[in-house]
PDB file of C-alpha atoms and ligand atoms in Angstrom:
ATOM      1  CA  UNK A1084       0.000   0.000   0.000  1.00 87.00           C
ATOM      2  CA  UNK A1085       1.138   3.859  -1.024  1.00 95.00           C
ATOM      3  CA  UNK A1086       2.882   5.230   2.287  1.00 98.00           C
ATOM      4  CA  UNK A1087       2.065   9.178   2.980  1.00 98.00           C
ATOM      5  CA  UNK A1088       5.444  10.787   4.980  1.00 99.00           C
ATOM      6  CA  UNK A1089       4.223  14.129   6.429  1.00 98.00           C
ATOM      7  CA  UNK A1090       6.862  16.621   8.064  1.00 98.00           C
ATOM      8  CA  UNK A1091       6.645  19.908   9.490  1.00 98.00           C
ATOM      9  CA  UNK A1092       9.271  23.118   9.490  1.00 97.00           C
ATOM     10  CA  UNK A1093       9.196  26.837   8.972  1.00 97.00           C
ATOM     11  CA  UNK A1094      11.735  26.525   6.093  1.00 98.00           C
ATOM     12  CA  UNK A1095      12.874  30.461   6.223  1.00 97.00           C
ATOM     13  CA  UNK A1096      15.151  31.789   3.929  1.00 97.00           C
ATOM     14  CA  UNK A1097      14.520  28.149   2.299  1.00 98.00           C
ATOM     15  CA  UNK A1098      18.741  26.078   2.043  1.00 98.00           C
ATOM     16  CA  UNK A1099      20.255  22.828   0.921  1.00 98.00           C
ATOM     17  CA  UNK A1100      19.568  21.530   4.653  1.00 98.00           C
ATOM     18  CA  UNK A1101      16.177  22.312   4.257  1.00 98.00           C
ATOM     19  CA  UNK A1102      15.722  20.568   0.465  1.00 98.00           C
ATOM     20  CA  UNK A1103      18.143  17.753   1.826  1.00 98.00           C
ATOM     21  CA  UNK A1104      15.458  16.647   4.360  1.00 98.00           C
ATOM     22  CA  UNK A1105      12.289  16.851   2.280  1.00 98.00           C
ATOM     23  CA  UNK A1106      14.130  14.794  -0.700  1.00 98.00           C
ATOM     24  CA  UNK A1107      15.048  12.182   2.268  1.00 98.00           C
ATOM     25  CA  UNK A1108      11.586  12.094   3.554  1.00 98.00           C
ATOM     26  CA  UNK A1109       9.981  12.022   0.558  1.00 98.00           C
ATOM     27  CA  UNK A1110      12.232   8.575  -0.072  1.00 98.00           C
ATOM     28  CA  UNK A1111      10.785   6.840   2.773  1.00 98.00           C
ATOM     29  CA  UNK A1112       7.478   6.985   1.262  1.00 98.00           C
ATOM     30  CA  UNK A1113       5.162   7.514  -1.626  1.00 98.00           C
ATOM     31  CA  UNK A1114       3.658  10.961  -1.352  1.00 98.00           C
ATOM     32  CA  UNK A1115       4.849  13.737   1.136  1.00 98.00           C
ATOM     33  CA  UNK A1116       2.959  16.194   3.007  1.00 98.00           C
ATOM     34  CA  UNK A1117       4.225  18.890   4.485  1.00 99.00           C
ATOM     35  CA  UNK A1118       2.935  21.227   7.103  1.00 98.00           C
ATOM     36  CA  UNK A1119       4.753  24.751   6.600  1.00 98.00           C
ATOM     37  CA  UNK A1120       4.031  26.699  10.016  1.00 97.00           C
ATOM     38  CA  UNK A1121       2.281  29.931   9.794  1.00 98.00           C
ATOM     39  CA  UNK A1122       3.280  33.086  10.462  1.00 98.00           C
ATOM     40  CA  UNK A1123       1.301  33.663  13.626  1.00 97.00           C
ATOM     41  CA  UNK A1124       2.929  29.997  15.083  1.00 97.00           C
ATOM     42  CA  UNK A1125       6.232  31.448  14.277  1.00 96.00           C
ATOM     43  CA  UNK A1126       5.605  34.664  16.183  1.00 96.00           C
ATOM     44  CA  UNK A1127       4.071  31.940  19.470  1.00 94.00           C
ATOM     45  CA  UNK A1128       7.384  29.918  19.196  1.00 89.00           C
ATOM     46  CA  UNK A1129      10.241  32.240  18.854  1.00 91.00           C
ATOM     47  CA  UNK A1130       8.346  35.810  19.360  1.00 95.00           C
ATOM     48  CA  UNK A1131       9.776  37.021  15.659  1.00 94.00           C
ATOM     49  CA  UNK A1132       8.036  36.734  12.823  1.00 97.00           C
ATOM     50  CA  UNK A1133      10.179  34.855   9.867  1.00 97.00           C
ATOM     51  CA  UNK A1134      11.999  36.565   6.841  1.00 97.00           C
ATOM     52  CA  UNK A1135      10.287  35.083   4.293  1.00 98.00           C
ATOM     53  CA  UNK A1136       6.272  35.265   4.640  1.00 98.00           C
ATOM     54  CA  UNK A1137       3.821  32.313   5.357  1.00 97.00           C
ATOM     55  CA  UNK A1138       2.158  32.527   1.322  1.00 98.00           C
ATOM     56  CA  UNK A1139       6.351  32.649   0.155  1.00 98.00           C
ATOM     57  CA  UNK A1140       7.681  30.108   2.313  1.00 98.00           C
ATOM     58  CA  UNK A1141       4.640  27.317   1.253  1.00 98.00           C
ATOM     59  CA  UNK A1142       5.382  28.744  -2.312  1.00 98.00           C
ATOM     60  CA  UNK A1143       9.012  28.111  -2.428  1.00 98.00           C
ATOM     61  CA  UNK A1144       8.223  23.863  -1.049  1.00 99.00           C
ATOM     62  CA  UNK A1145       5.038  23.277  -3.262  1.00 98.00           C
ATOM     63  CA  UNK A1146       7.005  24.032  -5.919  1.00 98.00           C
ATOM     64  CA  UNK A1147       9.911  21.060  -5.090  1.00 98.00           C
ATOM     65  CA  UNK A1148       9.309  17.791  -6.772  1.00 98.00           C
ATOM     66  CA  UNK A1149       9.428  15.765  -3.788  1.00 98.00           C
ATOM     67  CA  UNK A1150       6.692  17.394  -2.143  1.00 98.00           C
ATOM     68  CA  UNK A1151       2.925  16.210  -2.787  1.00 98.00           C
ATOM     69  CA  UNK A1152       1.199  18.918  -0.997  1.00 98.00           C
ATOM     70  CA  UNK A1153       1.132  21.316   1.599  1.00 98.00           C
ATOM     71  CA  UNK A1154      -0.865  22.586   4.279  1.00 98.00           C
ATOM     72  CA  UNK A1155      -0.187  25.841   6.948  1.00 98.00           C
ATOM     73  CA  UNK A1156       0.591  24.499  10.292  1.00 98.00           C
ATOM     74  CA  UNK A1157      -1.066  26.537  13.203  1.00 97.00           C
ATOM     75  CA  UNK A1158      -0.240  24.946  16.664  1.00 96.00           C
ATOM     76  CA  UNK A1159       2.683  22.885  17.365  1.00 94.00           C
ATOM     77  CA  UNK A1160      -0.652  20.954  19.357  1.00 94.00           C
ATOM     78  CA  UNK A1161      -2.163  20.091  16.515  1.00 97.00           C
ATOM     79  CA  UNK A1162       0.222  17.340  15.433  1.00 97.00           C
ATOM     80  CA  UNK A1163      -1.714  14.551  15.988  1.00 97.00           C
ATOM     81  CA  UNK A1164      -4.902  16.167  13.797  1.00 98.00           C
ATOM     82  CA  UNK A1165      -2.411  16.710  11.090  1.00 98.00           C
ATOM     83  CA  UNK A1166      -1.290  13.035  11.022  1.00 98.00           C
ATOM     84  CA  UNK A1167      -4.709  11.592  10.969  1.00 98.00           C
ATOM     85  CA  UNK A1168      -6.226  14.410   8.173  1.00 98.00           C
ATOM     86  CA  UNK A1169      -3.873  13.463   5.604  1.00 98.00           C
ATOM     87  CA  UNK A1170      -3.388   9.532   7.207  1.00 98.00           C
ATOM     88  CA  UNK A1171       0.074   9.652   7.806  1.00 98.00           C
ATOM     89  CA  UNK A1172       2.005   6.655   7.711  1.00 98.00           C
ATOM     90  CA  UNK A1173       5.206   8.010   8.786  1.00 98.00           C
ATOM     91  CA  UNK A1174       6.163  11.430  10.632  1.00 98.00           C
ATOM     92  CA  UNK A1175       9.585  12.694   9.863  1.00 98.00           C
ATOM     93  CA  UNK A1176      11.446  15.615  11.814  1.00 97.00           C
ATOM     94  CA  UNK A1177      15.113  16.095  11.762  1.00 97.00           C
ATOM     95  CA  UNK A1178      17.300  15.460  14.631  1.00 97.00           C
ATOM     96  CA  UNK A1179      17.202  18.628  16.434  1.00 95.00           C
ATOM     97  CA  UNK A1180      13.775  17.581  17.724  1.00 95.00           C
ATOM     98  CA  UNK A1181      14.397  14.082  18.875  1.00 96.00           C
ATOM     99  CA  UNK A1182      12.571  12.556  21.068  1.00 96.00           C
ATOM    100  CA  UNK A1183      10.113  15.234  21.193  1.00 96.00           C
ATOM    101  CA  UNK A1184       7.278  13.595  18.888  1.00 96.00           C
ATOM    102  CA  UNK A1185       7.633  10.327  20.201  1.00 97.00           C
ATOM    103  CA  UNK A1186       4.306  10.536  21.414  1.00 97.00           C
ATOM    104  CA  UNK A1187       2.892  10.035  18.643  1.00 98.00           C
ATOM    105  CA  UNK A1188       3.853   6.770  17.721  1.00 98.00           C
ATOM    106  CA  UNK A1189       1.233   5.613  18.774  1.00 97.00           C
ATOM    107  CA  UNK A1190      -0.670   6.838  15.209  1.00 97.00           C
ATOM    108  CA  UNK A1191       2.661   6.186  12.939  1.00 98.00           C
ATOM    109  CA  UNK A1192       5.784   5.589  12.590  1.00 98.00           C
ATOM    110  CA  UNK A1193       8.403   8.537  14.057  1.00 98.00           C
ATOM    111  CA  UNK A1194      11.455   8.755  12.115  1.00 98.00           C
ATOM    112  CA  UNK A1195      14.251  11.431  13.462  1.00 98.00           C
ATOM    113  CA  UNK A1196      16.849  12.279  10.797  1.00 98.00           C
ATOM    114  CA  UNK A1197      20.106  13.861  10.931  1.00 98.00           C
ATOM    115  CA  UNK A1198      20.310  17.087  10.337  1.00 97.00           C
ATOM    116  CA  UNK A1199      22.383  18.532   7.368  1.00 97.00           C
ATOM    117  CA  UNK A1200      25.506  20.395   9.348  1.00 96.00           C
ATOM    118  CA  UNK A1201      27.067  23.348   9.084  1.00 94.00           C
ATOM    119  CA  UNK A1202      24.097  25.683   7.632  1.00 96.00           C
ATOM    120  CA  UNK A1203      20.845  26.833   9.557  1.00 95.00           C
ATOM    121  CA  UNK A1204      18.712  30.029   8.430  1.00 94.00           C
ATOM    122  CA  UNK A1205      20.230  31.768  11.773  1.00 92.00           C
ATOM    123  CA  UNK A1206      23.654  31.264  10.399  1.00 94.00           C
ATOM    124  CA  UNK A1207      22.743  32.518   6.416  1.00 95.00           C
ATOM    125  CA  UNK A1208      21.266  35.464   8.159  1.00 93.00           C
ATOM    126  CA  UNK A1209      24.072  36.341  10.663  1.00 93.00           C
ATOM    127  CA  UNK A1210      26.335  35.987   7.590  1.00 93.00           C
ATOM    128  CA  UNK A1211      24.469  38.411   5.270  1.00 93.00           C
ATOM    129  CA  UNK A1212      24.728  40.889   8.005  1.00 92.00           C
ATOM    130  CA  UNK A1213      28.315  40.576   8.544  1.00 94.00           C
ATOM    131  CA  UNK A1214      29.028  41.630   4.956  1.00 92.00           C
ATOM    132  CA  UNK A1215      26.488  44.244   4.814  1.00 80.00           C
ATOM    133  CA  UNK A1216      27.858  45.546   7.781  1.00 71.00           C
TER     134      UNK A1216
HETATM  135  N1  LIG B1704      16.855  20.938   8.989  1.00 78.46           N
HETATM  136  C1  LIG B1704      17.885  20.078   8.612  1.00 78.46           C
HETATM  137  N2  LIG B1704      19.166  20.560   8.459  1.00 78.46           N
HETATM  138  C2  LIG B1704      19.435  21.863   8.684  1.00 78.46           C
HETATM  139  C3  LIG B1704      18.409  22.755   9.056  1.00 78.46           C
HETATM  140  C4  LIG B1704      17.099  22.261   9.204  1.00 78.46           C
HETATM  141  O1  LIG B1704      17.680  18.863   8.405  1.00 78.46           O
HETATM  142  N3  LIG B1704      20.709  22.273   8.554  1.00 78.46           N
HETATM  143  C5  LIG B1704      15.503  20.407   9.177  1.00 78.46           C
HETATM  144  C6  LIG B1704      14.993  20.555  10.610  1.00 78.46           C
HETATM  145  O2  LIG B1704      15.521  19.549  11.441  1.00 78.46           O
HETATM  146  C7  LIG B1704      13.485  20.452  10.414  1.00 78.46           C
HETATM  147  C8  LIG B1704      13.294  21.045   9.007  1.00 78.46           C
HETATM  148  O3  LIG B1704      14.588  21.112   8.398  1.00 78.46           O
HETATM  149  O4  LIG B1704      13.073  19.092  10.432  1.00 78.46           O
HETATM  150  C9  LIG B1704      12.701  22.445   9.081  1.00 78.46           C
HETATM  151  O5  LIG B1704      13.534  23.220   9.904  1.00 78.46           O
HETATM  152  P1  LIG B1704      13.030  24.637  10.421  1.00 78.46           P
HETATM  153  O6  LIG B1704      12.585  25.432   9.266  1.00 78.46           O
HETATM  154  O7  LIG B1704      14.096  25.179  11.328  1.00 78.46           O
HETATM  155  O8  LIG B1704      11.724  24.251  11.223  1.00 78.46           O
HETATM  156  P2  LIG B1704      11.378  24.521  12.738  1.00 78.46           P
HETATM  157  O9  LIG B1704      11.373  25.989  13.017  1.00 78.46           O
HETATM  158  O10 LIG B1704      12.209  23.616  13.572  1.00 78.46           O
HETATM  159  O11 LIG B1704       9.831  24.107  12.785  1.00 78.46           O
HETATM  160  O12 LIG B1704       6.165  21.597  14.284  1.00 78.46           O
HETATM  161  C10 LIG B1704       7.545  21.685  14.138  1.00 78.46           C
HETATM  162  C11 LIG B1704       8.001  23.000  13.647  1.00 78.46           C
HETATM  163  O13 LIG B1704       7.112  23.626  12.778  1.00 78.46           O
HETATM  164  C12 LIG B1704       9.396  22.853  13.080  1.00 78.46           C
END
């Protein structure tokens, strides 16, 4: 049977870490779904809103070819609605948040995986302000 992979991320100031882990989730399945978190959530988790906006960033992943479709994410609680709506068979989230999904193994599988080093949207942005400085 056709596996559905569903992730989640902000992917601001979208990078080759970013495309790395879609293309490597994407592989585990059949179809991937991917829930792009929304402005507003962004503001909640880290009280900044992102570069890039909410319509841009889900513009920039619909367009890869490993993604299938894409949805706004709007609580981090909403997880487990998420996985059930689009009948997620696997729920991938890179390695920075191990362990902190495991909950919901209980409705599919939970796959961490490593995260591409050495790049991070923090780090892009720190370095285009050091040589516009
Ligand atoms: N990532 C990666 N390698 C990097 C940077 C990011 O593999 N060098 C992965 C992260 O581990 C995450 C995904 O890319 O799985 C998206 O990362 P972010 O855009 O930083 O997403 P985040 O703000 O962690 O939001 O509900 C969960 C959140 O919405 C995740």
């Amino acid at each position: 049977m056709a596996k559905t992979v569903i992730t989640f991320g902000t992917f601001d100031v979208f990078h080759i870490g970013h495309l790395r882990i879609l293309e490597r989730a994407r592989a585990l399945g059949d179809r991937l779904v991917v829930g792009v978190s929304s402005d507003h959530l962004n503001f909640k988790k880290k009280q900044k809103y992102p570069v890039f906006s909410e319509h841009d960033r889900r513009s920039i992943v619909s367009a890869l070819a490993c993604v299938d479709e894409v949805f706004s994410e709007e609580s981090l609680e909403w997880k487990g609605k998420y996985i059930s709506t689009y009948n997620a068979d696997i729920l991938v989230m890179g390695d920075d948040w191990a362990g902190r999904f495991d909950e919901f193994k209980s409705l599919c599988e939970v796959i961490y995986l490593p995260r591409t080093e050495n790049i991070s949207t923090t780090e892009i942005l720190a370095a285009v302000r050091a040589t516009s400085a």
